[in-house]
């Protein structure tokens, strides 16, 4: 499906994405349309469970299920034993964050555009332990100020924790530059890559993160209820997971348990096996399409959408950052964004609205109650973008 010049056979991608026949989907950052291959990997397995029994299906599909780890590792430049399947990005992130210990005065360094669930966890841990949250300011382009980050690091800095691509804007944080600062200072680095993996090249070796959390349903086009955690072998082997079960550890003597040595000590025993296979298929497909080619196409589509929106009366683009990705956000003067979204949905055009509940500091600082979010993926076309902008303009005038 990828031509030798790096472009895609979009017609074929669309033909193999059942949802394209039904909706104009600009909500990949909510949950992208899966391919038929991903759908069938999931549903075939669910059928097998129903036909022969869940445990028996897992035994029969063992080799395929084990293939999940190399499929994800390949995408990230990681080793298979550094990957854990976890049911969503938040729990994957939680398993890393809540497994760390904080003492009074320890500092958690984060960014302005941080995701709400992560920030709520900082607040909870700060309340319980006396750790301090330090929000590193943005630079003039709206991404984390790297000099300010360097200045904020002192002997009490325990963790640098940021979101690579925030929920509420096209911003792509300079994750590799942050990693160089974290590694030079010997500070743990947790990267929320929930919106970036599958969208743009993410190489954990180049980024230098200790943990990376990810969800299946967004830019990887996997099933809902799937995700994973990358845990760097060299630094995280000594970190004991906040929760353990009899998959993460073995009860080896009456008063003794023995932890798994690989990243799967962060997993649960029970999981959505059909989802594991679906996410594996989705990851393999992203690797086959080529992540550089995906990134190039998504930027072309998103830049084209920004250019179209910039010409629309009453629309203000709200994306920040030196590098802008596949998530396009904007405000429409005088309009109720939720009503606009609903009006478009009634025409089978899917976009979403990001509110201060998902990223309070960033949107509040910019005086924005919420923004409209249109997020593209490889199955979108220029014709769809024209159609979306025309429909948005008509809705805007109706409201
Ligand atoms: C930056 C970021 N982190 C984490 C999450 C949460 O992901 P999940 O719903 O898979 O837990 C989101 C969801 O929108 C997000 O945008």
Short mmCIF file of C-alpha atoms and ligand atoms in Angstrom, two decimals:
data_model
loop_
_atom_site.label_atom_id
_atom_site.label_comp_id
_atom_site.label_asym_id
_atom_site.label_seq_id
_atom_site.Cartn_x
_atom_site.Cartn_y
_atom_site.Cartn_z
CA UNK A 1 0.00 0.00 0.00
CA UNK A 2 3.05 2.30 0.21
CA UNK A 3 4.59 3.23 -3.16
CA UNK A 4 8.36 3.40 -3.62
CA UNK A 5 8.22 7.23 -3.44
CA UNK A 6 6.69 7.02 0.04
CA UNK A 7 3.16 7.92 -1.04
CA UNK A 8 0.17 5.70 -0.32
CA UNK A 9 -2.46 3.90 -2.31
CA UNK A 10 -5.16 5.85 -0.48
CA UNK A 11 -8.00 4.23 -2.41
CA UNK A 12 -6.83 0.82 -1.22
CA UNK A 13 -6.36 2.01 2.37
CA UNK A 14 -9.92 3.33 2.28
CA UNK A 15 -11.29 0.17 0.72
CA UNK A 16 -9.69 -1.78 3.56
CA UNK A 17 -11.11 0.55 6.23
CA UNK A 18 -14.82 -0.31 6.59
CA UNK A 19 -15.67 2.93 8.39
CA UNK A 20 -14.72 5.05 5.35
CA UNK A 21 -17.94 3.92 3.66
CA UNK A 22 -20.00 5.37 6.49
CA UNK A 23 -18.36 8.44 7.98
CA UNK A 24 -16.03 11.32 7.25
CA UNK A 25 -13.85 10.62 10.24
CA UNK A 26 -11.68 13.45 11.55
CA UNK A 27 -11.40 12.04 15.04
CA UNK A 28 -8.29 9.86 14.98
CA UNK A 29 -7.17 11.58 18.19
CA UNK A 30 -10.37 10.32 19.79
CA UNK A 31 -10.39 6.86 18.27
CA UNK A 32 -9.26 6.18 14.70
CA UNK A 33 -11.00 3.94 12.18
CA UNK A 34 -9.42 0.47 12.28
CA UNK A 35 -8.55 -1.49 9.17
CA UNK A 36 -10.45 -4.63 8.23
CA UNK A 37 -7.33 -6.63 9.09
CA UNK A 38 -7.31 -5.25 12.65
CA UNK A 39 -11.04 -5.77 12.99
CA UNK A 40 -10.80 -9.37 11.82
CA UNK A 41 -7.81 -10.16 14.02
CA UNK A 42 -9.95 -9.09 16.99
CA UNK A 43 -13.27 -10.63 15.98
CA UNK A 44 -11.75 -13.91 14.74
CA UNK A 45 -10.23 -14.36 18.16
CA UNK A 46 -13.45 -13.45 19.98
CA UNK A 47 -15.20 -16.05 17.86
CA UNK A 48 -12.55 -18.65 18.69
CA UNK A 49 -13.05 -17.94 22.41
CA UNK A 50 -16.79 -18.41 22.00
CA UNK A 51 -16.29 -21.64 20.06
CA UNK A 52 -13.64 -23.47 22.09
CA UNK A 53 -13.39 -21.60 25.40
CA UNK A 54 -11.32 -18.62 26.50
CA UNK A 55 -8.40 -20.48 28.11
CA UNK A 56 -8.27 -22.99 25.28
CA UNK A 57 -8.27 -20.18 22.70
CA UNK A 58 -5.36 -18.49 24.50
CA UNK A 59 -3.39 -21.73 24.46
CA UNK A 60 -4.12 -22.28 20.77
CA UNK A 61 -3.22 -18.70 19.83
CA UNK A 62 -0.19 -18.54 22.11
CA UNK A 63 2.36 -17.91 19.35
CA UNK A 64 0.25 -15.17 17.79
CA UNK A 65 -0.31 -13.55 21.19
CA UNK A 66 3.42 -13.64 21.93
CA UNK A 67 3.93 -11.83 18.62
CA UNK A 68 2.39 -8.72 20.18
CA UNK A 69 5.64 -7.87 22.00
CA UNK A 70 8.00 -7.84 18.99
CA UNK A 71 5.35 -6.03 16.91
CA UNK A 72 5.22 -3.13 19.37
CA UNK A 73 8.95 -3.23 20.08
CA UNK A 74 9.74 -2.92 16.34
CA UNK A 75 7.61 0.20 16.12
CA UNK A 76 9.47 1.86 19.00
CA UNK A 77 13.02 0.61 18.49
CA UNK A 78 12.68 -1.25 21.80
CA UNK A 79 13.29 -4.86 22.82
CA UNK A 80 10.26 -7.18 23.16
CA UNK A 81 10.97 -7.71 26.87
CA UNK A 82 10.57 -3.96 27.44
CA UNK A 83 6.87 -4.02 26.44
CA UNK A 84 3.82 -4.69 28.63
CA UNK A 85 0.24 -4.92 27.35
CA UNK A 86 -2.02 -2.66 29.45
CA UNK A 87 -5.65 -1.83 28.80
CA UNK A 88 -5.22 1.87 28.06
CA UNK A 89 -2.72 4.70 28.17
CA UNK A 90 -3.82 6.03 31.53
CA UNK A 91 -3.32 2.73 33.34
CA UNK A 92 -0.03 2.17 31.53
CA UNK A 93 1.11 5.61 32.67
CA UNK A 94 -0.24 4.95 36.19
CA UNK A 95 1.70 1.72 36.44
CA UNK A 96 4.89 3.66 35.80
CA UNK A 97 4.12 6.80 37.81
CA UNK A 98 2.60 5.20 40.90
CA UNK A 99 5.45 2.67 41.04
CA UNK A 100 7.90 5.48 41.79
CA UNK A 101 8.46 6.66 45.34
CA UNK A 102 8.45 10.31 46.24
CA UNK A 103 9.68 11.97 49.43
CA UNK A 104 8.69 15.43 50.73
CA UNK A 105 10.36 18.05 48.53
CA UNK A 106 11.00 15.71 45.58
CA UNK A 107 10.17 17.52 42.36
CA UNK A 108 8.01 16.35 39.48
CA UNK A 109 8.77 18.44 36.40
CA UNK A 110 6.02 18.67 33.82
CA UNK A 111 4.75 20.91 31.03
CA UNK A 112 1.92 23.42 30.61
CA UNK A 113 0.03 21.29 28.09
CA UNK A 114 -0.05 18.23 30.35
CA UNK A 115 -3.01 15.85 30.20
CA UNK A 116 -5.58 16.08 32.98
CA UNK A 117 -5.40 12.50 34.28
CA UNK A 118 -1.63 12.79 34.63
CA UNK A 119 -1.89 16.13 36.41
CA UNK A 120 -4.56 14.78 38.78
CA UNK A 121 -2.10 12.01 39.67
CA UNK A 122 0.66 14.56 40.35
CA UNK A 123 -1.74 16.42 42.63
CA UNK A 124 -2.69 13.23 44.45
CA UNK A 125 0.91 12.13 44.94
CA UNK A 126 1.95 15.64 45.98
CA UNK A 127 -0.87 15.63 48.56
CA UNK A 128 0.13 12.23 49.91
CA UNK A 129 3.91 12.55 49.88
CA UNK A 130 4.81 16.24 50.00
CA UNK A 131 6.39 16.07 46.56
CA UNK A 132 6.34 19.31 44.59
CA UNK A 133 4.91 19.81 41.08
CA UNK A 134 6.94 22.15 38.88
CA UNK A 135 5.27 23.29 35.66
CA UNK A 136 8.02 24.29 33.27
CA UNK A 137 6.83 27.25 31.19
CA UNK A 138 6.40 27.21 27.42
CA UNK A 139 8.80 28.97 25.08
CA UNK A 140 7.70 31.56 22.54
CA UNK A 141 6.48 28.83 20.20
CA UNK A 142 4.30 27.18 22.82
CA UNK A 143 6.38 24.08 23.48
CA UNK A 144 8.23 23.28 26.69
CA UNK A 145 11.03 25.80 27.26
CA UNK A 146 14.16 23.64 27.24
CA UNK A 147 16.35 26.23 28.99
CA UNK A 148 13.74 26.64 31.73
CA UNK A 149 13.62 22.85 32.06
CA UNK A 150 17.40 22.72 32.51
CA UNK A 151 17.23 25.49 35.10
CA UNK A 152 14.44 23.69 36.98
CA UNK A 153 16.57 20.59 37.50
CA UNK A 154 18.19 20.44 40.91
CA UNK A 155 19.12 17.74 43.40
CA UNK A 156 15.43 17.22 44.27
CA UNK A 157 14.29 16.65 40.68
CA UNK A 158 12.96 13.09 40.71
CA UNK A 159 10.96 12.86 37.49
CA UNK A 160 10.43 14.63 34.17
CA UNK A 161 6.98 13.70 32.90
CA UNK A 162 5.37 15.22 29.83
CA UNK A 163 2.88 14.40 27.08
CA UNK A 164 4.51 14.11 23.66
CA UNK A 165 1.46 15.34 21.74
CA UNK A 166 -1.20 16.93 23.94
CA UNK A 167 -4.85 16.09 23.66
CA UNK A 168 -5.88 19.66 22.80
CA UNK A 169 -3.48 20.81 20.08
CA UNK A 170 -1.30 19.90 17.12
CA UNK A 171 1.81 20.60 19.18
CA UNK A 172 4.60 18.01 19.08
CA UNK A 173 6.85 18.43 22.11
CA UNK A 174 10.62 18.15 21.54
CA UNK A 175 10.73 14.77 23.28
CA UNK A 176 14.28 13.94 22.22
CA UNK A 177 15.70 17.24 23.48
CA UNK A 178 13.87 16.70 26.79
CA UNK A 179 15.37 13.21 26.94
CA UNK A 180 18.90 14.53 26.47
CA UNK A 181 18.36 16.90 29.41
CA UNK A 182 16.81 14.16 31.59
CA UNK A 183 19.55 11.64 30.81
CA UNK A 184 22.37 14.15 31.34
CA UNK A 185 20.92 15.02 34.76
CA UNK A 186 20.16 11.39 35.67
CA UNK A 187 16.47 12.19 36.21
CA UNK A 188 13.79 9.60 35.35
CA UNK A 189 11.81 10.43 32.23
CA UNK A 190 8.18 9.33 31.69
CA UNK A 191 6.69 10.12 28.28
CA UNK A 192 2.95 10.02 27.62
CA UNK A 193 2.96 9.04 23.95
CA UNK A 194 -0.77 8.41 23.80
CA UNK A 195 -1.25 10.70 20.81
CA UNK A 196 2.10 10.27 19.08
CA UNK A 197 2.88 6.60 18.45
CA UNK A 198 1.49 5.68 15.03
CA UNK A 199 1.38 9.34 14.02
CA UNK A 200 5.10 10.16 13.91
CA UNK A 201 8.42 8.37 14.36
CA UNK A 202 8.89 7.48 18.04
CA UNK A 203 12.22 5.83 18.82
CA UNK A 204 12.75 5.18 22.50
CA UNK A 205 16.52 4.93 22.01
CA UNK A 206 16.66 8.43 20.52
CA UNK A 207 14.17 9.85 23.03
CA UNK A 208 15.91 8.30 26.02
CA UNK A 209 12.75 7.85 28.08
CA UNK A 210 12.58 5.36 30.95
CA UNK A 211 8.86 4.76 30.53
CA UNK A 212 6.47 5.44 27.64
CA UNK A 213 2.70 4.93 27.77
CA UNK A 214 0.41 4.46 24.81
CA UNK A 215 -3.16 3.66 23.88
CA UNK A 216 -4.26 1.39 21.03
CA UNK A 217 -7.26 3.19 19.62
CA UNK A 218 -5.76 6.49 18.44
CA UNK A 219 -2.95 6.80 15.90
CA UNK A 220 -2.24 3.07 15.84
CA UNK A 221 -5.84 2.40 14.76
CA UNK A 222 -6.14 -0.48 17.21
CA UNK A 223 -9.21 -1.64 19.14
CA UNK A 224 -10.52 0.27 22.13
CA UNK A 225 -9.54 -1.12 25.51
CA UNK A 226 -5.92 -1.73 24.50
CA UNK A 227 -2.62 -0.01 25.20
CA UNK A 228 0.90 -0.66 26.34
CA UNK A 229 3.79 0.47 28.48
CA UNK A 230 7.41 0.59 27.39
CA UNK A 231 9.77 0.18 30.36
CA UNK A 232 13.47 0.66 29.60
CA UNK A 233 15.26 -2.44 30.81
CA UNK A 234 18.39 -0.71 32.13
CA UNK A 235 16.63 1.70 34.47
CA UNK A 236 13.28 0.18 35.30
CA UNK A 237 14.28 -3.39 36.21
CA UNK A 238 14.72 -2.29 39.82
CA UNK A 239 11.34 -0.52 39.99
CA UNK A 240 8.72 -2.66 41.68
CA UNK A 241 5.24 -2.23 40.17
CA UNK A 242 2.64 -0.55 42.38
CA UNK A 243 0.30 -3.52 41.86
CA UNK A 244 1.30 -7.14 41.58
CA UNK A 245 -0.67 -10.21 40.67
CA UNK A 246 0.24 -13.81 39.96
CA UNK A 247 1.28 -12.93 36.41
CA UNK A 248 3.61 -10.10 37.45
CA UNK A 249 5.10 -12.18 40.26
CA UNK A 250 5.17 -15.81 41.41
CA UNK A 251 4.35 -16.91 44.96
CA UNK A 252 7.55 -18.92 45.38
CA UNK A 253 7.51 -19.64 49.13
CA UNK A 254 4.98 -19.13 51.91
CA UNK A 255 6.25 -15.64 52.63
CA UNK A 256 8.04 -14.92 49.41
CA UNK A 257 7.15 -13.69 45.94
CA UNK A 258 9.47 -13.40 42.99
CA UNK A 259 8.96 -10.66 40.40
CA UNK A 260 9.12 -11.19 36.69
CA UNK A 261 12.27 -9.63 35.35
CA UNK A 262 10.79 -8.27 32.11
CA UNK A 263 8.35 -5.39 31.54
CA UNK A 264 5.44 -7.78 31.82
CA UNK A 265 5.67 -7.38 35.59
CA UNK A 266 3.61 -4.25 34.92
CA UNK A 267 0.81 -6.30 33.27
CA UNK A 268 -2.37 -7.91 34.60
CA UNK A 269 -3.01 -11.61 34.29
CA UNK A 270 -6.47 -11.10 32.82
CA UNK A 271 -6.70 -9.09 29.65
CA UNK A 272 -8.51 -8.49 26.40
CA UNK A 273 -6.79 -11.15 24.29
CA UNK A 274 -8.75 -10.26 21.15
CA UNK A 275 -7.55 -6.71 21.65
CA UNK A 276 -3.94 -7.86 22.00
CA UNK A 277 -4.20 -9.49 18.56
CA UNK A 278 -6.02 -6.49 17.10
CA UNK A 279 -3.39 -4.07 18.38
CA UNK A 280 -0.63 -6.35 17.14
CA UNK A 281 -2.20 -6.34 13.64
CA UNK A 282 -2.55 -2.56 13.77
CA UNK A 283 1.09 -2.10 14.84
CA UNK A 284 2.33 -4.42 12.11
CA UNK A 285 0.28 -2.52 9.57
CA UNK A 286 1.76 0.81 10.70
CA UNK A 287 5.25 -0.66 10.35
CA UNK A 288 4.41 -1.99 6.88
CA UNK A 289 3.02 1.36 5.71
CA UNK A 290 6.13 3.00 7.10
CA UNK A 291 5.98 5.44 9.96
CA UNK A 292 7.98 8.10 8.08
CA UNK A 293 5.53 7.89 5.18
CA UNK A 294 2.55 8.06 7.57
CA UNK A 295 4.01 11.14 9.25
CA UNK A 296 4.66 12.85 5.93
CA UNK A 297 1.11 12.18 4.73
CA UNK A 298 -0.51 13.26 7.99
CA UNK A 299 1.41 16.53 7.99
CA UNK A 300 0.39 17.21 4.40
CA UNK A 301 -3.26 16.57 5.24
CA UNK A 302 -3.15 18.58 8.49
CA UNK A 303 -1.30 21.52 6.95
CA UNK A 304 -3.84 21.53 4.12
CA UNK A 305 -6.66 21.54 6.62
CA UNK A 306 -5.07 24.41 8.56
CA UNK A 307 -4.72 26.38 5.32
CA UNK A 308 -8.38 25.80 4.44
CA UNK A 309 -9.58 26.74 7.93
CA UNK A 310 -7.42 29.87 8.00
CA UNK A 311 -9.47 31.15 5.07
CA UNK A 312 -12.79 30.60 6.81
CA UNK A 313 -14.61 33.53 8.38
CA UNK A 314 -14.62 33.52 12.19
CA UNK A 315 -12.14 30.65 12.52
CA UNK A 316 -8.94 31.02 14.56
CA UNK A 317 -6.35 28.25 14.51
CA UNK A 318 -5.17 27.34 18.01
CA UNK A 319 -2.30 24.90 17.44
CA UNK A 320 1.00 25.71 19.11
CA UNK A 321 4.57 24.55 18.60
CA UNK A 322 7.46 24.60 16.17
CA UNK A 323 6.35 21.21 14.84
CA UNK A 324 2.64 20.69 14.28
CA UNK A 325 1.18 17.27 13.61
CA UNK A 326 -2.05 15.59 12.58
CA UNK A 327 -4.28 17.21 15.19
CA UNK A 328 -5.83 20.46 14.01
CA UNK A 329 -7.52 22.65 16.59
CA UNK A 330 -9.44 25.86 16.16
CA UNK A 331 -12.02 28.19 17.65
CA UNK A 332 -15.08 29.48 15.81
CA UNK A 333 -16.10 32.98 16.87
CA UNK A 334 -19.50 33.23 18.48
CA UNK A 335 -20.27 29.54 18.01
CA UNK A 336 -21.05 26.83 20.53
CA UNK A 337 -18.39 24.26 19.64
CA UNK A 338 -20.39 21.38 21.09
CA UNK A 339 -23.42 22.30 18.98
CA UNK A 340 -21.18 22.56 15.91
CA UNK A 341 -19.73 19.12 16.62
CA UNK A 342 -23.19 17.64 17.06
CA UNK A 343 -24.47 19.31 13.91
CA UNK A 344 -21.59 17.82 11.94
CA UNK A 345 -22.07 14.41 13.53
CA UNK A 346 -25.67 14.41 12.33
CA UNK A 347 -24.16 14.60 8.82
CA UNK A 348 -21.78 11.69 9.57
CA UNK A 349 -18.80 14.05 9.93
CA UNK A 350 -16.85 13.27 13.09
CA UNK A 351 -14.80 15.85 14.97
CA UNK A 352 -14.45 16.45 18.69
CA UNK A 353 -14.22 19.23 21.25
CA UNK A 354 -11.31 19.43 23.73
CA UNK A 355 -12.15 21.19 26.97
CA UNK A 356 -10.32 22.53 30.00
CA UNK A 357 -11.23 19.26 31.73
CA UNK A 358 -8.61 17.53 29.60
CA UNK A 359 -5.94 20.20 29.70
CA UNK A 360 -6.74 22.93 32.14
CA UNK A 361 -3.48 24.86 32.36
CA UNK A 362 -2.90 25.24 28.64
CA UNK A 363 -6.43 26.20 27.59
CA UNK A 364 -7.05 28.41 30.63
CA UNK A 365 -3.74 30.29 30.07
CA UNK A 366 -4.84 30.98 26.52
CA UNK A 367 -8.33 32.08 27.54
CA UNK A 368 -9.95 29.18 25.73
CA UNK A 369 -12.87 27.34 27.31
CA UNK A 370 -12.62 24.64 24.66
CA UNK A 371 -11.41 24.11 21.11
CA UNK A 372 -12.70 22.13 18.15
CA UNK A 373 -10.41 19.28 17.15
CA UNK A 374 -10.22 17.69 13.71
CA UNK A 375 -7.60 14.94 13.58
CA UNK A 376 -6.61 13.29 10.33
CA UNK A 377 -5.34 9.83 9.50
CA UNK A 378 -4.04 8.04 6.43
CA UNK A 379 -7.52 7.15 5.17
CA UNK A 380 -8.59 10.82 4.90
CA UNK A 381 -8.52 12.59 1.54
CA UNK A 382 -8.23 16.15 0.30
CA UNK A 383 -11.80 15.86 -1.01
CA UNK A 384 -12.99 14.98 2.50
CA UNK A 385 -11.21 18.04 3.88
CA UNK A 386 -13.02 20.24 1.34
CA UNK A 387 -16.31 18.64 2.28
CA UNK A 388 -15.64 19.07 6.00
CA UNK A 389 -14.73 22.76 5.68
CA UNK A 390 -17.85 23.46 3.59
CA UNK A 391 -20.05 21.65 6.12
CA UNK A 392 -18.40 23.49 9.01
CA UNK A 393 -18.97 26.82 7.31
CA UNK A 394 -22.64 26.00 6.74
CA UNK A 395 -23.06 24.86 10.37
CA UNK A 396 -21.30 28.01 11.60
CA UNK A 397 -23.80 30.15 9.75
CA UNK A 398 -26.72 28.16 11.09
CA UNK A 399 -25.68 28.71 14.72
C1 LIG B 1 -2.15 13.04 26.06
C2 LIG B 1 -3.08 11.96 26.50
N1 LIG B 1 -2.70 11.11 27.48
C3 LIG B 1 -3.50 10.12 27.91
C4 LIG B 1 -4.77 9.95 27.40
C5 LIG B 1 -5.65 8.87 27.96
O1 LIG B 1 -5.64 7.74 27.16
P1 LIG B 1 -6.60 6.50 27.54
O2 LIG B 1 -7.99 7.01 27.38
O3 LIG B 1 -6.22 5.43 26.57
O4 LIG B 1 -6.30 6.12 28.93
C6 LIG B 1 -5.22 10.81 26.39
C7 LIG B 1 -6.58 10.63 25.83
O5 LIG B 1 -7.11 11.46 25.14
C8 LIG B 1 -4.36 11.83 25.93
O6 LIG B 1 -4.75 12.68 24.98
#
